[in-house]
XYZ file of C-alpha atoms in Angstrom:
619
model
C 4.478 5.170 25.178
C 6.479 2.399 23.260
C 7.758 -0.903 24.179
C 10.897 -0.406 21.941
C 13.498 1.318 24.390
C 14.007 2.194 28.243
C 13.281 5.727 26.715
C 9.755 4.974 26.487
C 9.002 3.358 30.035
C 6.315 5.590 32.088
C 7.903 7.728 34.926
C 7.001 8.027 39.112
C 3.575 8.152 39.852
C 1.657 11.568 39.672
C -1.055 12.294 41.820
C -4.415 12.387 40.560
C -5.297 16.128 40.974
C -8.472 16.442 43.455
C -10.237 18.881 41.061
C -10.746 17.702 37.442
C -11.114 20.657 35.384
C -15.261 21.798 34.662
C -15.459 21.151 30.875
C -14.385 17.566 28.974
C -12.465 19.271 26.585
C -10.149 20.750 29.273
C -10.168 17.871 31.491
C -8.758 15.576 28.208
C -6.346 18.457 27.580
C -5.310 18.211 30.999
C -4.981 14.499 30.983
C -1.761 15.338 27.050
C -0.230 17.552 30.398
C -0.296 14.998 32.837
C 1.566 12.633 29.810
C 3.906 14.471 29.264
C 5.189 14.364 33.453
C 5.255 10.592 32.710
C 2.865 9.715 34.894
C 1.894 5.869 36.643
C -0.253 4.245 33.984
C -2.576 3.545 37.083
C -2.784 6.822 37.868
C -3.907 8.000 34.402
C -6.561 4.983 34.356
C -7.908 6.047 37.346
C -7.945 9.784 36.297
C -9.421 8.671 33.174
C -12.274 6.843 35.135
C -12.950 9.876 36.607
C -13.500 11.971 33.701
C -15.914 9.199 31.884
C -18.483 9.387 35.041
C -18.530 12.953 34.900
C -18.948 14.142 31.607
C -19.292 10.856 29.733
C -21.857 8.318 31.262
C -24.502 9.856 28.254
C -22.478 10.399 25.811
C -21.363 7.659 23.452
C -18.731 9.913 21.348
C -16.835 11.156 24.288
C -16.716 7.466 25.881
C -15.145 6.287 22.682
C -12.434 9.156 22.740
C -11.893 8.222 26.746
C -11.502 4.529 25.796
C -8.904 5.411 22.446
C -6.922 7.644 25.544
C -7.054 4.339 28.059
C -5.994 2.176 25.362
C -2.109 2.318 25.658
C -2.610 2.063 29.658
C -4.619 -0.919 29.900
C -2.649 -4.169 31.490
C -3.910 -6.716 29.051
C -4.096 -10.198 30.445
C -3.114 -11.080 26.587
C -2.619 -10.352 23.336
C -5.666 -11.594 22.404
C -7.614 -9.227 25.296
C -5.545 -6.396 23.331
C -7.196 -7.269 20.152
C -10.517 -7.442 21.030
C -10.398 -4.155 22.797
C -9.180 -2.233 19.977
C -11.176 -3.978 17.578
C -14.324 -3.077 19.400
C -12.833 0.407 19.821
C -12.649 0.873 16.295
C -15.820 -0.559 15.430
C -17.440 2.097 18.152
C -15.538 4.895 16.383
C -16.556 4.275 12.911
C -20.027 3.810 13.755
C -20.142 7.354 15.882
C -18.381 8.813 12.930
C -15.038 9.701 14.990
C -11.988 9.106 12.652
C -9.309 10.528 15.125
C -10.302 8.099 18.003
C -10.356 5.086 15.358
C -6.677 6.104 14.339
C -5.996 6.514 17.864
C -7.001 2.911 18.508
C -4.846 1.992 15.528
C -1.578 3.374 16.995
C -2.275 1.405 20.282
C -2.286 -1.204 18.447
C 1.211 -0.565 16.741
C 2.506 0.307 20.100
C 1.527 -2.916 21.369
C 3.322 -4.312 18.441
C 6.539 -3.691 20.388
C 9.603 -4.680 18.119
C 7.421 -6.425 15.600
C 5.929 -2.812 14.895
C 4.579 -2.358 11.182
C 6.177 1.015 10.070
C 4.407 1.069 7.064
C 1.274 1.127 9.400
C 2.710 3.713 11.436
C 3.489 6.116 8.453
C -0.172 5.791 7.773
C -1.590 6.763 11.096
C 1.126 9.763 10.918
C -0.613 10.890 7.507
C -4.446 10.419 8.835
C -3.666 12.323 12.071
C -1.820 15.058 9.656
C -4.758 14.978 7.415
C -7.489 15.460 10.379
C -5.313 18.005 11.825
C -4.867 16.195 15.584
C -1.410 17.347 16.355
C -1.286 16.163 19.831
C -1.970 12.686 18.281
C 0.289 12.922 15.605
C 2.848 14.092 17.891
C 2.589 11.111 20.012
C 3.192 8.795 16.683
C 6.042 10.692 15.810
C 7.937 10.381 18.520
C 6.597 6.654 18.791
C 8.321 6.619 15.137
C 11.434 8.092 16.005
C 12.019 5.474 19.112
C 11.690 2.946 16.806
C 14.240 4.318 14.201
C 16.708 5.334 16.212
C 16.427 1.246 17.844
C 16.905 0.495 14.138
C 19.666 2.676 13.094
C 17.684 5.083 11.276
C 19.110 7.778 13.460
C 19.002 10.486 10.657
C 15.267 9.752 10.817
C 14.543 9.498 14.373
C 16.145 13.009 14.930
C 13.948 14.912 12.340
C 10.861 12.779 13.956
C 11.751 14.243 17.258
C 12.137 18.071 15.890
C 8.725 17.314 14.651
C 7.417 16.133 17.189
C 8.784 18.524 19.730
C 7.048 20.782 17.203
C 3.459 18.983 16.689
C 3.047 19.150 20.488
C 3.696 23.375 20.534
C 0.878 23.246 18.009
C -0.949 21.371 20.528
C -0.665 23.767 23.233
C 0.809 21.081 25.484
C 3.562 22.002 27.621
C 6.389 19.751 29.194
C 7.388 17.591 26.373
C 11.157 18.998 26.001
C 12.970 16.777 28.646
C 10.835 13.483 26.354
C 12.286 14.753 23.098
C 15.684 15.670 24.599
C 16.162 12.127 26.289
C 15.412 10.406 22.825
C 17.682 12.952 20.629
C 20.503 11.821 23.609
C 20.346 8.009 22.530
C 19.886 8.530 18.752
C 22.934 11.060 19.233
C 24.478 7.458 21.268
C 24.077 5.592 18.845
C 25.423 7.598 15.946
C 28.551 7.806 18.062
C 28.130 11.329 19.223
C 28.975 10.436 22.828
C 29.624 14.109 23.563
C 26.467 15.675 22.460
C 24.982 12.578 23.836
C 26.237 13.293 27.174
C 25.488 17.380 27.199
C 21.880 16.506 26.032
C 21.076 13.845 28.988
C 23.071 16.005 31.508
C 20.109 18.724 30.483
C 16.919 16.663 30.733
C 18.602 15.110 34.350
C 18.557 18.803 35.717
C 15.148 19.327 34.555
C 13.859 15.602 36.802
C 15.937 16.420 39.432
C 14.203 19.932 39.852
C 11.066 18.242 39.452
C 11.992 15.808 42.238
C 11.129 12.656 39.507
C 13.864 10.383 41.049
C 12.062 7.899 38.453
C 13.012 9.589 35.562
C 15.996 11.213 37.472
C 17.176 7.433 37.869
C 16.347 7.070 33.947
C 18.503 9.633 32.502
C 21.598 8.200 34.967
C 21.229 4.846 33.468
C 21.698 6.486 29.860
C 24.583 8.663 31.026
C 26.532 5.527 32.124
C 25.563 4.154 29.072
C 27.567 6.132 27.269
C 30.650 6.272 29.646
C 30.846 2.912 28.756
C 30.985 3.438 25.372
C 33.695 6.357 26.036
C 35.740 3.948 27.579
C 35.321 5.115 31.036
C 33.483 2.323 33.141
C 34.269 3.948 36.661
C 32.757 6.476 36.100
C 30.022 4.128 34.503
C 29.849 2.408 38.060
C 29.335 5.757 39.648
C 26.431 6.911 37.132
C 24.732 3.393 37.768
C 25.079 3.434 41.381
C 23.205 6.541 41.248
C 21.310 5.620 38.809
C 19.978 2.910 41.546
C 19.691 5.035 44.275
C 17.016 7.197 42.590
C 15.270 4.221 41.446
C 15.179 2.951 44.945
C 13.674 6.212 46.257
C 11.389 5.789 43.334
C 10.223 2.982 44.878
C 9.558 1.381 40.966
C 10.455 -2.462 40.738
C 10.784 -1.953 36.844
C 13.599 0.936 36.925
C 15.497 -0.594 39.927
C 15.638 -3.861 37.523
C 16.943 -1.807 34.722
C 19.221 0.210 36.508
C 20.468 -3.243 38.470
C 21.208 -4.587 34.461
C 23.355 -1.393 33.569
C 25.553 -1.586 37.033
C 25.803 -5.352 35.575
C 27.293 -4.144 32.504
C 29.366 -1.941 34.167
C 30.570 -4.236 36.409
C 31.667 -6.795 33.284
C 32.980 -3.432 31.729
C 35.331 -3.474 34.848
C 35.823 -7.263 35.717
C 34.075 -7.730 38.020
C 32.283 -11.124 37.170
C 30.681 -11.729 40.783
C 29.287 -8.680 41.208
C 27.940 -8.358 37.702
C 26.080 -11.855 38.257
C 24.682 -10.747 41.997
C 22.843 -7.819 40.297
C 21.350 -9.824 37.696
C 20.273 -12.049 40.156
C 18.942 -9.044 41.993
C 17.215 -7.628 38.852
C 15.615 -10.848 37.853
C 13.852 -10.929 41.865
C 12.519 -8.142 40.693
C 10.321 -9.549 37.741
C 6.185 -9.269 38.919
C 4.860 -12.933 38.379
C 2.939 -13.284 35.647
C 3.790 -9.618 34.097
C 4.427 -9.969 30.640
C 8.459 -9.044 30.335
C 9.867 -6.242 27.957
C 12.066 -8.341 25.187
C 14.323 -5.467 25.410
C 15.289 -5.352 28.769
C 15.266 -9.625 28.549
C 17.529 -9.537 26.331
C 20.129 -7.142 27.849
C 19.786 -9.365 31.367
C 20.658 -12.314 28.819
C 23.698 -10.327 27.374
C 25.182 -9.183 30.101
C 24.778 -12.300 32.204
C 26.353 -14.226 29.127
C 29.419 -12.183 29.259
C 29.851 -12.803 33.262
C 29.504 -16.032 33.422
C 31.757 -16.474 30.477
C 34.498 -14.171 32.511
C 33.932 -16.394 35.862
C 34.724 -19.386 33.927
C 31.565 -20.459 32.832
C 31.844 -21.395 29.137
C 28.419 -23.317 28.631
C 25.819 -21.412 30.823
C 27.543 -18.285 29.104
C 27.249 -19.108 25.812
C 23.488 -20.139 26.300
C 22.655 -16.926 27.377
C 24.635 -15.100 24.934
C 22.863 -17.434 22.265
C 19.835 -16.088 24.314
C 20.276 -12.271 23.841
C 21.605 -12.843 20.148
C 17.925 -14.086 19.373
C 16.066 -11.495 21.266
C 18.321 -8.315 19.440
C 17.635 -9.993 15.860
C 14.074 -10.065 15.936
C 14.018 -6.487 16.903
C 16.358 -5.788 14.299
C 18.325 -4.307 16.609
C 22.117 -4.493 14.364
C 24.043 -2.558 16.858
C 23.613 -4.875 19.824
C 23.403 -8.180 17.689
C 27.219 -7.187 16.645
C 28.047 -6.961 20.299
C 27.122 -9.899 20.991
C 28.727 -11.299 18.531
C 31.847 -9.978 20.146
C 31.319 -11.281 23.121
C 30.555 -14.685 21.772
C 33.733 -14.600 19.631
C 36.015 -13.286 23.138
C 34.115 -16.185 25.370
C 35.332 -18.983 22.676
C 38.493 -17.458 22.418
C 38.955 -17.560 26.204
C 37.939 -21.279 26.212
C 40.749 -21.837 23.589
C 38.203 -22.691 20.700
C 40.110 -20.420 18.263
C 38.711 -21.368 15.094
C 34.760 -20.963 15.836
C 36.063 -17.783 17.546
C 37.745 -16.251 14.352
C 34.452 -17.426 12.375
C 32.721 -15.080 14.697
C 35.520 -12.279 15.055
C 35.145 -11.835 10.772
C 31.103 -11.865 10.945
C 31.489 -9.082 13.712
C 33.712 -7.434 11.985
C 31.587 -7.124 9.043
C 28.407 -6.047 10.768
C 30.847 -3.521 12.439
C 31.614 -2.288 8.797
C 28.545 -2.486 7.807
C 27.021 -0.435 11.348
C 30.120 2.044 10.486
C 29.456 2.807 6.813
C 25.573 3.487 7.688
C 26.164 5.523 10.965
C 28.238 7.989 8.051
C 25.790 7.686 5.888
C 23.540 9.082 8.997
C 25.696 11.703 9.700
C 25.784 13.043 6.455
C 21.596 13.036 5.956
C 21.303 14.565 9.344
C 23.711 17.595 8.451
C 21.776 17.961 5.303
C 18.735 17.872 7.186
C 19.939 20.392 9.577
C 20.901 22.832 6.761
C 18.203 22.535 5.541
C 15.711 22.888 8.334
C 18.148 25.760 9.245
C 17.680 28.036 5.730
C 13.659 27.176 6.122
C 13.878 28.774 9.341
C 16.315 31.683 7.785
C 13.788 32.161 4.961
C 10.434 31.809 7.467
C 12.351 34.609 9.673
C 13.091 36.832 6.907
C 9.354 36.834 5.419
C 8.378 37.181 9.072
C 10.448 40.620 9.343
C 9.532 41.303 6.213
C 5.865 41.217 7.049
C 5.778 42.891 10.239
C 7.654 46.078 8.572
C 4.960 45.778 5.684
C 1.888 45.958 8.616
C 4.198 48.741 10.446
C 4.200 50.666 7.710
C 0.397 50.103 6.641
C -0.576 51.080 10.225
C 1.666 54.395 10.043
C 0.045 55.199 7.044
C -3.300 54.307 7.762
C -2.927 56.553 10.867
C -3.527 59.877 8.946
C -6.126 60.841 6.750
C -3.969 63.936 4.785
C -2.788 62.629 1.683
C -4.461 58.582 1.864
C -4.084 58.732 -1.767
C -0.749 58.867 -1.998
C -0.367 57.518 1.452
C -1.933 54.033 -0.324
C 0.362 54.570 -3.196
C 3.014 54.858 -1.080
C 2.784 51.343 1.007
C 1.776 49.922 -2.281
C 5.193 50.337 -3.945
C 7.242 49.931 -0.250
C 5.017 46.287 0.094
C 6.227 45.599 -4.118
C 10.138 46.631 -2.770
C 10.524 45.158 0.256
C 8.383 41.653 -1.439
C 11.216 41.847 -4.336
C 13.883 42.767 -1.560
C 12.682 39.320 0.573
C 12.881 37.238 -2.753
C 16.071 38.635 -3.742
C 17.891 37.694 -1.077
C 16.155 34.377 -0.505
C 17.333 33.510 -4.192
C 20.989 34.905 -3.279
C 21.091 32.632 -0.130
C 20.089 29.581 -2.283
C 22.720 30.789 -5.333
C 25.607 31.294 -2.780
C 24.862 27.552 -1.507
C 24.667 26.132 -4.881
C 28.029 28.713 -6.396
C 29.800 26.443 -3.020
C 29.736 23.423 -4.766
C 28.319 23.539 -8.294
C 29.848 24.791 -11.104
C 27.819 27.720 -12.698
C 28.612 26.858 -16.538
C 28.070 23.211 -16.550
C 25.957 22.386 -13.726
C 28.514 19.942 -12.601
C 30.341 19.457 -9.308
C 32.670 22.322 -8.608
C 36.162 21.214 -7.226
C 35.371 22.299 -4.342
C 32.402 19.842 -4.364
C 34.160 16.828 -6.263
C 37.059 17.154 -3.792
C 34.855 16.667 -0.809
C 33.124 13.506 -2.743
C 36.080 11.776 -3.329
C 36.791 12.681 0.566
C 34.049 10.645 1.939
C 34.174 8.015 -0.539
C 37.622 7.139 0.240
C 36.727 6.585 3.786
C 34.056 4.410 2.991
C 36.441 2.477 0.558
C 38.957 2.195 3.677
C 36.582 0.601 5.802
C 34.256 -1.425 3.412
C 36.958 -2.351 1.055
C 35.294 -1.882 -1.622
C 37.109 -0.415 -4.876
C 36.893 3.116 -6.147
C 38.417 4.674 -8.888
C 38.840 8.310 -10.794
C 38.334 9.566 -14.318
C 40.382 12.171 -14.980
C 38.877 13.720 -18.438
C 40.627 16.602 -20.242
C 39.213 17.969 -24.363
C 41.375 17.770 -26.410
C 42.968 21.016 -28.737
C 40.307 23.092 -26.709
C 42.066 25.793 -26.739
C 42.004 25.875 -30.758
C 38.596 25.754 -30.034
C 38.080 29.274 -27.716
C 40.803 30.960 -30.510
C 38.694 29.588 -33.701
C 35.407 29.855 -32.933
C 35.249 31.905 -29.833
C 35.014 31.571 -25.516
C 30.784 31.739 -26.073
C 31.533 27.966 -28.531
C 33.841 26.812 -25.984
C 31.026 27.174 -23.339
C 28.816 25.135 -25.436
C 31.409 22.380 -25.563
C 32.101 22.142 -22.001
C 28.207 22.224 -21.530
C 27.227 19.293 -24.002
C 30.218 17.334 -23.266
C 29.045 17.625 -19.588
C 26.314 16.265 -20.270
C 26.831 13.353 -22.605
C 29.078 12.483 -19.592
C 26.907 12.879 -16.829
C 24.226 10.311 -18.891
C 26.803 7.822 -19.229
C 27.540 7.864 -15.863
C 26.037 5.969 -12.635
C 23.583 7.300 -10.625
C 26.103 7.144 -7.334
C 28.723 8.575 -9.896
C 30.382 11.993 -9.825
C 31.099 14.471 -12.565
C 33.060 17.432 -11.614
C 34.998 20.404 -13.046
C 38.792 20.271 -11.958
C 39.591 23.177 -13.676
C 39.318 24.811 -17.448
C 38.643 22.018 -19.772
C 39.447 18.988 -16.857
C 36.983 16.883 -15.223
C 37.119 14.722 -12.548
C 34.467 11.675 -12.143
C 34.586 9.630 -8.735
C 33.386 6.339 -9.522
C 32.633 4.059 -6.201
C 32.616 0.707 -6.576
C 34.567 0.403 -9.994
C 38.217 -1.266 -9.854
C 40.770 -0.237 -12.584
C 39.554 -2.247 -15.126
C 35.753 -1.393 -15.212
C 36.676 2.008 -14.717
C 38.560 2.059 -17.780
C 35.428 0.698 -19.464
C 33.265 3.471 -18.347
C 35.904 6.020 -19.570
C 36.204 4.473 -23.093
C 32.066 4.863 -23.070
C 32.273 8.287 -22.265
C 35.346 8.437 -24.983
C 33.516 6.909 -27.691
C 30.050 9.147 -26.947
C 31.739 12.164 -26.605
C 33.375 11.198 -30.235
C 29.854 11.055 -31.902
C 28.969 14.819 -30.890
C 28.710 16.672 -34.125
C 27.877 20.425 -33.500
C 26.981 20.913 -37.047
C 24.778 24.016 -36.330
C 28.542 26.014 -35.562
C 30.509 24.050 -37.933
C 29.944 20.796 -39.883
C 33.699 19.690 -39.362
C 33.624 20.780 -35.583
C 34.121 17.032 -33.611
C 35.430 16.675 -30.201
C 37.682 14.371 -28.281
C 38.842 13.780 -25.019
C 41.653 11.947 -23.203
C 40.919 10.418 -20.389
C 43.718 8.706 -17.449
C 42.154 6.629 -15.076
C 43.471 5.907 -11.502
C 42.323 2.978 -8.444
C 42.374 4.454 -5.511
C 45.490 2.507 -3.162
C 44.237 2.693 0.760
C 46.363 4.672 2.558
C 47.172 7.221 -0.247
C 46.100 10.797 0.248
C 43.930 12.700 -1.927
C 46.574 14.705 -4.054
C 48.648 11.620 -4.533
C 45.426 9.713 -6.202
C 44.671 12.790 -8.314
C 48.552 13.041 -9.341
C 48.505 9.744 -10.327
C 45.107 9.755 -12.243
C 46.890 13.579 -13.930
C 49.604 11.201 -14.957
C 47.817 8.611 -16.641
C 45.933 11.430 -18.868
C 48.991 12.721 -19.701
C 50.692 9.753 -21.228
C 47.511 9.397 -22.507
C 48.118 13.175 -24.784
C 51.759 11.845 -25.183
C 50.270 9.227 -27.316
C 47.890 11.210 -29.811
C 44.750 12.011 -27.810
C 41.403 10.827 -28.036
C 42.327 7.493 -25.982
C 42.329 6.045 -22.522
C 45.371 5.176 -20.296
C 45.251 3.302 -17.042
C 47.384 4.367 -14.222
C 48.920 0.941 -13.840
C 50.071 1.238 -17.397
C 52.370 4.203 -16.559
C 55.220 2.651 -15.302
């Protein structure tokens, strides 16, 4: 389906069933089953052929929708054979007024785009499928979407592509499409660094081929499970997945999955040291290239890559680095950041092993910081996809509680329609249970969203909670460990408050703490963090912001919390605040940075108030 990953490759051929279903509509329906077995592109062609004779040879509609279908199967001579075909197919389609087969012809085209693909073109085709209501279409662009974002590192993305894809296809009625979502999920989950799910996921969609007997896709799922041994450290039993892997492919009798599971016992083999053997099953791989078959740049440049590394461990500085140089190429015009900081790596190691120390240390530091860089995002990932998941989670919660809801409405409607004594009151009666249990439904919908927001927001200002703060400056000091980058806290306590709550009341104090709040929360950053520590305290986490800025941004919020005049309580009613200000030092826990921000503030009430002390200035 896409050229992007090994995930999308087409699986052992699947006989052409004798008997093609009596009506075109289930014959084309039959052909989204057969798709989803990943099928021999041949054998879809010629199944394809078969359908056009007999129901479309007269009719011009239903030979345009059988050419869209054909479209990602053809073997174009070239790229320019490509775009004539789905030009014309196109221009067919509008002029027979058939807007689903004209976007189908305009995701072939995007397929065919490989790792040049035009996502902004691809979100489009999602929306018009959407819009025409073609889920089995859409369903096929989502998940074409979510193999290219998880190649990119969108892997937040790609899994919430695959849920709705997996989804778009049950609207379709099409069955079979859970081992093709699973095996994606399993390499975005790789490449977030969940090796373990990874792992448990591919083990699950390898039972399902094996009890299909698809040693094709059997073979497939081995390759991906040594992929991530190697990543776990464990290369033997990387060897052992691969050799597997190839054994399957050899049964599949499949030139193109033997050459790809050839290139991971490669990598295994440099994994283990073994240089020889490594460059013997390249060699084998590469015999198995069809002459004149337009190559996959992914699985070039992974032959490149690992060859690079062998020949650099047998010794072979120059031919090494060329094919490193090679790979490095190929992964940056897919954007592929994760395996262009590999290779990096491996550059950096071969020129250190050939004793050229500087241009290796040059190399070492640009790794390091795509490394950072990969790090930082794959958190950022993790954190979208557990909001995603909580989210998708309390939809479902909510969808199943209407659901329940619903059903014991009709229940009762059918009880009560069941007997004709009393239907007045009967009617009455289901009336005022639908009202209840309605009201009982959106009670406890808004409960479940209140509890979620009471966990981290604080009900009188809006604000962070501690809870929530505390958790901020959590993740934000991990990022500063690894990225370096500076990040500092406000800590922000009214002053005389509590002469405040005795003069004018607790209901005044609330309305300080509320407007302060918020003159606060508009002087901070958008990235910023406000948060109630406690009573009249506040916390702000402020990433990116060494000592000194931060102690600009605190005498801002100083200065505009000094202007408030609450005139409508009391013309002489003013506010101040002090505020202590603290860097955060790498290595330092939590309570440490906190105690030291809580000591700034209060040299900062030991010397009148209303002013702003920096933690380095408390000796």
């Amino acid at each position: 389906m896409c050229a992007i990953a090994w995930s999308t490759l087409a699986a052992q051929s699947t006989p052409v069933p004798a008997d093609i279903p009596t009506t075109f509509n289930q014959a084309i329906r039959h052909f989204h089953e057969m798709e989803m077995q990943r099928g021999d592109a041949g054998d879809y062609l010629t199944y394809l052929t078969d359908v056009n004779t007999r129901f479309a040879a007269k009719d011009k509609q239903r030979s345009v929708l059988i050419s869209a279908e054909r479209c990602e199967y053809v073997d174009f001579a070239s790229a320019s054979a490509a775009t004539m075909y789905i030009a014309s197919g196109i221009d067919r389609a509008k002029r027979e007024g058939m807007p689903i087969a004209e976007n189908m012809f305009r995701l072939c085209e995007l397929t065919l785009q490989s790792e040049d693909l035009d996502m902004a073109g691809l979100d489009g085709v999602i929306a018009r499928f959407n819009a025409l209501e073609a889920p089995y279409q859409k369903a096929k662009a989502l998940w074409l979407r979510a193999d290219v974002n998880s190649v990119r590192g969108n892997i937040a993305d790609a899994l919430l592509d695959f849920q709705r894809a997996r989804a778009a296809f049950e609207r379709a009625g099409v069955s079979g499409t859970q081992p093709n979502m699973l095996a994606g999920e399993s390499i975005a989950k790789r490449r977030m660094g969940d090796l373990q799910g990874a792992e448990v996921t591919m083990r699950s969609v390898l039972d399902v081929w094996k009890a299909a007997n698809n040693p094709r896709e059997s073979a497939y799922a081995y390759i991906q499970i040594g992929f991530i041994q190697m990543e776990a450290g464990d290369p033997g039993s990387a060897l052992d997945s691969m050799a597997s892997a190839l054994m399957e492919a050899h049964r599949a009798q499949d030139p193109d999955i033997q050459r790809n599971a050839l290139t991971g016992l490669a990598l295994a083999q440099v994994r283990s040291g073994e240089w020889l053997a490594a460059l013997e099953a390249i060699e084998r791989a590469r015999s198995l290239a069809r002459p004149g078959a337009p190559q996959d740049t992914f699985d070039t440049a992974m032959l490149y890559y690992v060859e690079g590394m062998a020949l650099a461990g047998n010794a072979k500085f120059e031919p090494g680095m060329a094919a490193l140089d090679s790979a490095l190429k190929l992964f940056e015009r897919q954007k592929n950041n994760r395996l262009v900081a590999l290779v990096l790596r491996a550059k950096a190691d071969a020129l250190a092993a050939d004793r050229q120390f500087e241009p290796a240390l040059v190399l070492y530091r640009h790794y390091m910081q795509m490394e950072a860089s990969l790090q930082k995002k794959m958190r950022i990932e993790q954190g979208t996809l557990l909001r995603q998941e909580f989210e998708i989670q309390s939809q479902a919660f909510e969808t199943r509680q209407l659901r329940v809801n619903r059903l014991a409405q009709q229940h009762q409607l059918e009880i009560l329609q069941s007997t004709r004594k009393w239907q007045g009151l009967a009617l009455i009666t289901s009336l005022a249970l639908m009202c209840f249990l309605t009201y009982f439904a959106w009670r406890q919908w808004r409960q479940g969203r209140q509890l979620n927001v009471l966990a981290n927001v604080d009900p009188l200002t809006h604000v962070a909670n501690r809870n929530g703060v505390e958790r901020f400056a959590d993740v934000e000091m991990r990022v500063a460990e690894e990225t370096h980058r500076p990040l500092s806290m406000l800590m922000l306590d009214i002053d005389h408050f509590k002469k405040v709550n005795d003069t004018f009341g607790h209901l005044v104090g609330d309305l300080v703490l509320q407007e302060a709040t918020r003159i606060w929360s508009t002087g901070l950053r958008a990235n910023d963090l406000l948060g109630r520590f406690g009573g009249e305290e506040f916390l702000a986490i402020c990433p990116g912001l060494d000592l000194e800025a931060a102690g600009q941004v605190a005498e801002r919020l100083r200065t505009a919390v000094g202007a408030l005049r609450l005139s409508a309580i009391d013309p002489d009613l003013s506010i101040t605040v002090s505020i202590g200000v603290a860097q955060y030092v790498p290595g330092e826990s939590r309570n440490a940075w906190i105690e030291r921000a809580d000591r700034a503030l209060y040299t900062a009430k030991e010397r009148g108030r209303n002013c702003v002390v920096l933690s380095d200035a408390v000796a």
